Amino acid sequence: MDSDPIWDDAHDTTGTEPIWKKSRRVREGQVEINAVLATGTATDPDVTSDETTTITVDGQSITLEPSSTVLDGVAEADTNESVPALCSYQKDDRIGPRSACRTCMVESDEYGLIPSCSFPAREGMDIQTDTPTASETRDVNLDLVLGGHNLLCTTCGKNGRCELQEVSIENEVEHPRYGVVHDNEELEPIDESSPFIQIDRNKCILCNRCVEACNDVQVAGVLRMEGQAGDMRIGFQNGAETMMGSTCISCGHCVTVCPTGALVEQNLVEAATLPVPGFTHSNSVGKTMGEEYTSRPRRMTPMYTEEHTEAEPKIDEQTDSIWQYSDNE
Amino acid sequence: MAEDGSIGEGPIIRVSTSGKNRIRGREVLHAAREPTASIPIVEVGPTGIRELEPLILATYQGETAFYPQCSLMRVRDLVVALDDGSLPTKGAMAVTEHDPDTATLPTPDEGTFALGHRRVLDRSGWVVPANTHDYVASEDFLAATAADRADEWLSTLQDVSLRGRGRGDGACDTPVVDAWSTVQTVRDERESEPVVVVNANEADPNAEMDRLLLESNPLAVLDAALAVARIIGATNLLVYLNENEDLARDRVNEAAAELTNKVGADIPIEAIAGPNEYKAGEMTMAIEALEGNHRLEARLRPPFPTEEGLYGRPTLIHTPRTLAQIRSLFANGGDTIGTGSDPGTRLVTVVGDIETPLTLELPTDETLSVVKQAVDLDGRPKAACVGGVFGGVTRSLDVPIHMNALTAANLGTNGVVELFGQNRCMLSVVGNRASFAEKENCGRCFPCRGGTQQLASMLRDIYDGAFDAEKIRELLGTMRRSSICQFGQDAQRPVATAMNEFESEFRAHAEGYCPNDVCIQT
């Protein structure tokens, strides 16, 4: 590409490189290393307000600090209808809003139907949660989320502490319009390779929280979004097929932010399941991958172990572990 | 090559082809240069009427003869005859008389060329693309004086209220002047440097409008873009192209170099190609591609790119179609045609059950029914899909092509009219669009990713006897209202409109037969 005359001739008035050579933007306050992480997700603009605003939600006047979205107001108000805002994560402002599930849609007087989780609070907005359109749109979108989810709650380690389950119960979903994924042929194998974290993509709602926790909070650069349309999935930035083949440092942050049973701590996989003999989470899906790693408990991911030098502790041949503690200790 | 361009009083042979017929065009060009002759022979861009290509325009003393689909033998004969001082007219589809040094295509009064009003296409197929001599033959560069005339331009645009054209435009169907003032306001408030992006990546193979402009008259597009960039104080001008469109890309590169030489290098012009995917033309995915993201997905909005776009800078995104309208408006001293609410013209590519697509330019107060005169269709068309892949299906073409009328009729504004013959099955037509949407979306939001999956599956279920119109409509409404970007918002339109117009056809399939024997053979 360097031989292209236009690019060669093109010169920036500031004397820097042409625009296409610049690395991806780093937002103010973000860690600079982000620029080299390939998360596969869009660089969203700042969707929060610039100044203090007062908005009305279902008739209640609410004053919001700068850097607020409409959802902040909705959360503070006693709303007429429940607004699930399933994929939003308000505990850490470095995560989200992703605005993928669109179960946060509310009606505004000026802008019509808006996604409250990712719409800046603007002075004087009048928000209603209970118009028929807003209500129907949230319901349909929640069912669309369920339509792509493997709803085997009884064998799921997140049973009882799952945000999707909670929201579905709260919204009285009994029969999701579009059904759920239950055909074993359609299910993706469970990734059992890591001794710490299990991935069941059949339960993933692609909220992107784990990708952001991994990249924007931990700056570990392991997880990414890949594929498009129906093939979209959580993958690994080094292109590995399994968690064990990735550069995961097993910090576990992804697990703590996951709203469903897609990412679960290995020891808790069966913690909340109903005790039906012979019926487990793994065999309910049918296939697992990463079994070749299961005989090497507590082994670190290869990308990190391979980087050790001679001065560092050797891998124990029995356990493949650089730290020689065992389950007995 | 004619370094001095093609505009002048002498005899000349023009070979006009689009990128699609370039190989054949090159053969004709080569054949034309075989006889030893002193007359110039130049390659020009497409006229928009592809079935005529390669089209030879032989000009002698203020007369031009049009030879469509010219053979190699005939072009050699033409060259020899013209060199000998005569203009053969036998076998020509038309002969027109004009000023010997006209800078615009002297169109015949009859036939396809006479339809519509060639206002932004006035030079397409006549001038040598990217040749500055041809470009300034009757007017000067807009960009040369734009910065000094900024206030005049802005007040003209306030009065005229020109709207953006095409799905990839940052001001699609809204007044361009609003987008310009937002960029200017953000520039002043944040002291940031605006960017102008020419979004020419339209991967819909049926939508030829932007490609046609870049192949035939790239200087007009880039001149307008540079003028706009100077007015809003931009410091970069990027042309975002489709990786597969080599001819458009070559011509943009040539034109950018010429423009930089002639008008100044204060704003660098860079041409960057993006993937040949429908979704990549969406304005924020265009920005993602320009920033070098390996995976494209839509960005949230608001704020829109005019406030926070490429690398966070205020970014004005216009399609070549919009820029051509801007050029035409100011080249004509602020005069315009069409309706007041949506002035100017629209480029419309006519495709479907016809032999070869063609692109017409229609003033916005004309109705779509003009396209029927332009094509050879067996009988009356059964229906048309207006507005591209995700346009609206209609039985009537009696709709003016301005934004308000098209939107009111639930049709798209993306400038493609696809005609369907009487034996087309509308369920299979829109079913194919739904599965296209199911495969091609970026995957980010549920109303689009999940919605298109469920939509395609509910349409397939009709063949098994399950047709629930209410359930489908409920989903279509959610897709339209809550998808992040235009892809999901528009993807529902073909099904929504076809169900209104042809619900009985949908029901027939549920009962086990296809009224047209297309998808269920009885």
Short mmCIF file of N, CA, C and O in Angstrom, two decimals, chain B residues 273-331:
data_model
loop_
_atom_site.label_atom_id
_atom_site.label_comp_id
_atom_site.label_asym_id
_atom_site.label_seq_id
_atom_site.Cartn_x
_atom_site.Cartn_y
_atom_site.Cartn_z
N ALA B 273 -9.98 1.72 0.85
CA ALA B 273 -11.01 0.75 0.47
C ALA B 273 -11.48 -0.05 1.67
O ALA B 273 -10.69 -0.42 2.53
N GLY B 274 -12.77 -0.29 1.72
CA GLY B 274 -13.36 -1.12 2.78
C GLY B 274 -13.92 -2.39 2.17
O GLY B 274 -13.93 -2.55 0.95
N PRO B 275 -14.38 -3.31 3.02
CA PRO B 275 -14.85 -4.60 2.52
C PRO B 275 -16.09 -4.50 1.63
O PRO B 275 -16.91 -3.60 1.81
N ASN B 276 -16.20 -5.45 0.71
CA ASN B 276 -17.35 -5.50 -0.19
C ASN B 276 -18.51 -6.21 0.52
O ASN B 276 -18.88 -7.32 0.18
N GLU B 277 -19.02 -5.56 1.56
CA GLU B 277 -20.14 -6.12 2.32
C GLU B 277 -21.20 -5.05 2.48
O GLU B 277 -20.87 -3.89 2.72
N TYR B 278 -22.45 -5.46 2.39
CA TYR B 278 -23.54 -4.49 2.45
C TYR B 278 -23.46 -3.67 3.73
O TYR B 278 -23.58 -2.45 3.71
N LYS B 279 -23.22 -4.34 4.85
CA LYS B 279 -23.24 -3.62 6.12
C LYS B 279 -22.13 -2.58 6.21
O LYS B 279 -22.25 -1.60 6.92
N ALA B 280 -21.03 -2.79 5.48
CA ALA B 280 -19.88 -1.89 5.57
C ALA B 280 -20.18 -0.50 5.04
O ALA B 280 -19.40 0.43 5.22
N GLY B 281 -21.34 -0.33 4.38
CA GLY B 281 -21.71 0.99 3.88
C GLY B 281 -22.43 1.82 4.93
O GLY B 281 -22.61 3.03 4.76
N GLU B 282 -22.86 1.18 6.01
CA GLU B 282 -23.54 1.92 7.09
C GLU B 282 -22.54 2.94 7.65
O GLU B 282 -21.37 2.64 7.81
N MET B 283 -23.02 4.15 7.99
CA MET B 283 -22.07 5.24 8.26
C MET B 283 -21.09 4.95 9.40
O MET B 283 -19.92 5.28 9.30
N THR B 284 -21.56 4.31 10.48
CA THR B 284 -20.61 4.09 11.57
C THR B 284 -19.70 2.89 11.30
O THR B 284 -18.57 2.86 11.75
N MET B 285 -20.21 1.91 10.53
CA MET B 285 -19.33 0.81 10.17
C MET B 285 -18.28 1.28 9.16
O MET B 285 -17.16 0.77 9.12
N ALA B 286 -18.63 2.30 8.36
CA ALA B 286 -17.65 2.91 7.47
C ALA B 286 -16.52 3.51 8.31
O ALA B 286 -15.34 3.35 8.00
N ILE B 287 -16.89 4.18 9.40
CA ILE B 287 -15.87 4.78 10.27
C ILE B 287 -15.02 3.70 10.93
O ILE B 287 -13.80 3.81 11.01
N GLU B 288 -15.68 2.63 11.38
CA GLU B 288 -14.94 1.52 11.98
C GLU B 288 -13.92 0.96 10.97
O GLU B 288 -12.78 0.66 11.33
N ALA B 289 -14.36 0.80 9.72
CA ALA B 289 -13.45 0.27 8.69
C ALA B 289 -12.29 1.24 8.46
O ALA B 289 -11.13 0.82 8.33
N LEU B 290 -12.59 2.54 8.43
CA LEU B 290 -11.54 3.53 8.20
C LEU B 290 -10.55 3.56 9.37
O LEU B 290 -9.37 3.83 9.19
N GLU B 291 -11.04 3.27 10.57
CA GLU B 291 -10.14 3.25 11.73
C GLU B 291 -9.34 1.96 11.77
O GLU B 291 -8.47 1.79 12.63
N GLY B 292 -9.66 1.03 10.89
CA GLY B 292 -8.86 -0.19 10.80
C GLY B 292 -9.32 -1.33 11.67
O GLY B 292 -8.57 -2.26 11.94
N ASN B 293 -10.58 -1.28 12.15
CA ASN B 293 -11.05 -2.41 12.95
C ASN B 293 -11.20 -3.63 12.05
O ASN B 293 -11.69 -3.54 10.94
N HIS B 294 -10.75 -4.79 12.56
CA HIS B 294 -10.80 -5.99 11.73
C HIS B 294 -12.20 -6.58 11.69
O HIS B 294 -12.50 -7.44 10.88
N ARG B 295 -13.07 -6.16 12.60
CA ARG B 295 -14.42 -6.68 12.62
C ARG B 295 -15.37 -5.49 12.69
O ARG B 295 -15.19 -4.59 13.50
N LEU B 296 -16.38 -5.49 11.82
CA LEU B 296 -17.24 -4.32 11.74
C LEU B 296 -18.54 -4.52 12.50
O LEU B 296 -19.21 -5.52 12.34
N GLU B 297 -18.84 -3.57 13.34
CA GLU B 297 -20.18 -3.53 13.92
C GLU B 297 -20.59 -2.07 14.10
O GLU B 297 -19.76 -1.16 14.12
N ALA B 298 -21.92 -1.87 14.20
CA ALA B 298 -22.45 -0.51 14.27
C ALA B 298 -22.10 0.13 15.61
O ALA B 298 -21.99 -0.55 16.62
N ARG B 299 -21.90 1.45 15.58
CA ARG B 299 -21.69 2.19 16.81
C ARG B 299 -23.02 2.73 17.32
O ARG B 299 -23.93 2.98 16.55
N LEU B 300 -23.06 2.95 18.65
CA LEU B 300 -24.24 3.56 19.25
C LEU B 300 -24.38 5.00 18.78
O LEU B 300 -23.42 5.64 18.39
N ARG B 301 -25.60 5.50 18.84
CA ARG B 301 -25.90 6.89 18.53
C ARG B 301 -27.16 7.26 19.27
O ARG B 301 -27.98 6.34 19.49
N PRO B 302 -27.44 8.50 19.64
CA PRO B 302 -26.49 9.61 19.60
C PRO B 302 -25.39 9.45 20.65
O PRO B 302 -25.59 8.62 21.53
N PRO B 303 -24.32 10.24 20.60
CA PRO B 303 -24.00 11.25 19.60
C PRO B 303 -23.67 10.63 18.23
O PRO B 303 -23.09 9.56 18.16
N PHE B 304 -24.05 11.34 17.20
CA PHE B 304 -23.82 10.90 15.83
C PHE B 304 -22.39 11.26 15.40
O PHE B 304 -21.72 12.06 16.07
N PRO B 305 -21.95 10.69 14.27
CA PRO B 305 -20.59 10.99 13.80
C PRO B 305 -20.30 12.48 13.63
O PRO B 305 -19.15 12.90 13.75
N THR B 306 -21.33 13.28 13.35
CA THR B 306 -21.09 14.72 13.22
C THR B 306 -20.51 15.30 14.52
O THR B 306 -19.80 16.29 14.50
N GLU B 307 -20.84 14.65 15.66
CA GLU B 307 -20.28 15.12 16.93
C GLU B 307 -19.04 14.32 17.32
O GLU B 307 -18.05 14.86 17.77
N GLU B 308 -19.12 12.99 17.19
CA GLU B 308 -18.01 12.14 17.59
C GLU B 308 -17.89 11.04 16.56
O GLU B 308 -18.62 10.06 16.60
N GLY B 309 -17.00 11.20 15.62
CA GLY B 309 -16.90 10.23 14.53
C GLY B 309 -15.54 9.58 14.46
O GLY B 309 -15.07 8.97 15.42
N LEU B 310 -14.87 9.76 13.33
CA LEU B 310 -13.57 9.13 13.11
C LEU B 310 -12.56 9.59 14.18
O LEU B 310 -12.31 10.78 14.32
N TYR B 311 -12.00 8.66 14.91
CA TYR B 311 -11.08 8.95 16.01
C TYR B 311 -11.63 10.02 16.96
O TYR B 311 -10.90 10.86 17.49
N GLY B 312 -12.97 10.02 17.12
CA GLY B 312 -13.58 10.97 18.04
C GLY B 312 -13.75 12.38 17.49
O GLY B 312 -14.27 13.25 18.17
N ARG B 313 -13.29 12.58 16.25
CA ARG B 313 -13.38 13.93 15.67
C ARG B 313 -14.75 14.13 15.01
O ARG B 313 -15.36 13.18 14.53
N PRO B 314 -15.24 15.37 14.98
CA PRO B 314 -16.52 15.61 14.29
C PRO B 314 -16.36 15.24 12.81
O PRO B 314 -15.42 15.69 12.15
N THR B 315 -17.26 14.39 12.31
CA THR B 315 -17.07 13.79 11.00
C THR B 315 -18.30 13.99 10.13
O THR B 315 -19.40 13.58 10.51
N LEU B 316 -18.08 14.61 8.99
CA LEU B 316 -19.17 14.82 8.05
C LEU B 316 -19.10 13.73 6.99
O LEU B 316 -18.07 13.57 6.33
N ILE B 317 -20.17 12.95 6.87
CA ILE B 317 -20.17 11.83 5.92
C ILE B 317 -21.19 12.12 4.82
O ILE B 317 -22.38 12.26 5.10
N HIS B 318 -20.70 12.20 3.60
CA HIS B 318 -21.61 12.37 2.47
C HIS B 318 -21.33 11.32 1.41
O HIS B 318 -20.17 10.94 1.20
N THR B 319 -22.37 10.90 0.73
CA THR B 319 -22.18 9.99 -0.40
C THR B 319 -21.81 10.81 -1.63
O THR B 319 -22.09 12.02 -1.69
N PRO B 320 -21.22 10.17 -2.65
CA PRO B 320 -20.98 10.89 -3.91
C PRO B 320 -22.26 11.49 -4.47
O PRO B 320 -22.24 12.59 -5.03
N ARG B 321 -23.39 10.81 -4.28
CA ARG B 321 -24.67 11.34 -4.77
C ARG B 321 -25.00 12.69 -4.15
O ARG B 321 -25.42 13.62 -4.83
N THR B 322 -24.80 12.80 -2.82
CA THR B 322 -25.08 14.07 -2.15
C THR B 322 -24.12 15.15 -2.64
O THR B 322 -24.53 16.28 -2.92
N LEU B 323 -22.85 14.77 -2.76
CA LEU B 323 -21.84 15.77 -3.16
C LEU B 323 -22.12 16.24 -4.58
O LEU B 323 -21.93 17.42 -4.90
N ALA B 324 -22.59 15.34 -5.45
CA ALA B 324 -22.92 15.74 -6.82
C ALA B 324 -24.07 16.73 -6.81
O ALA B 324 -24.09 17.68 -7.61
N GLN B 325 -25.04 16.54 -5.90
CA GLN B 325 -26.15 17.50 -5.79
C GLN B 325 -25.62 18.85 -5.30
O GLN B 325 -26.06 19.89 -5.77
N ILE B 326 -24.69 18.81 -4.36
CA ILE B 326 -24.12 20.06 -3.84
C ILE B 326 -23.39 20.80 -4.95
O ILE B 326 -23.56 22.00 -5.14
N ARG B 327 -22.59 20.04 -5.72
CA ARG B 327 -21.86 20.67 -6.82
C ARG B 327 -22.83 21.29 -7.82
O ARG B 327 -22.68 22.44 -8.24
N SER B 328 -23.88 20.52 -8.14
CA SER B 328 -24.82 21.01 -9.15
C SER B 328 -25.55 22.25 -8.65
O SER B 328 -25.78 23.20 -9.41
N LEU B 329 -25.86 22.28 -7.36
CA LEU B 329 -26.54 23.45 -6.79
C LEU B 329 -25.68 24.70 -6.91
O LEU B 329 -26.13 25.75 -7.38
N PHE B 330 -24.40 24.58 -6.52
CA PHE B 330 -23.56 25.78 -6.52
C PHE B 330 -22.99 26.11 -7.89
O PHE B 330 -22.75 27.27 -8.20
N ALA B 331 -22.84 25.10 -8.73
CA ALA B 331 -22.40 25.38 -10.10
C ALA B 331 -23.50 26.13 -10.85
O ALA B 331 -23.23 26.85 -11.80
#
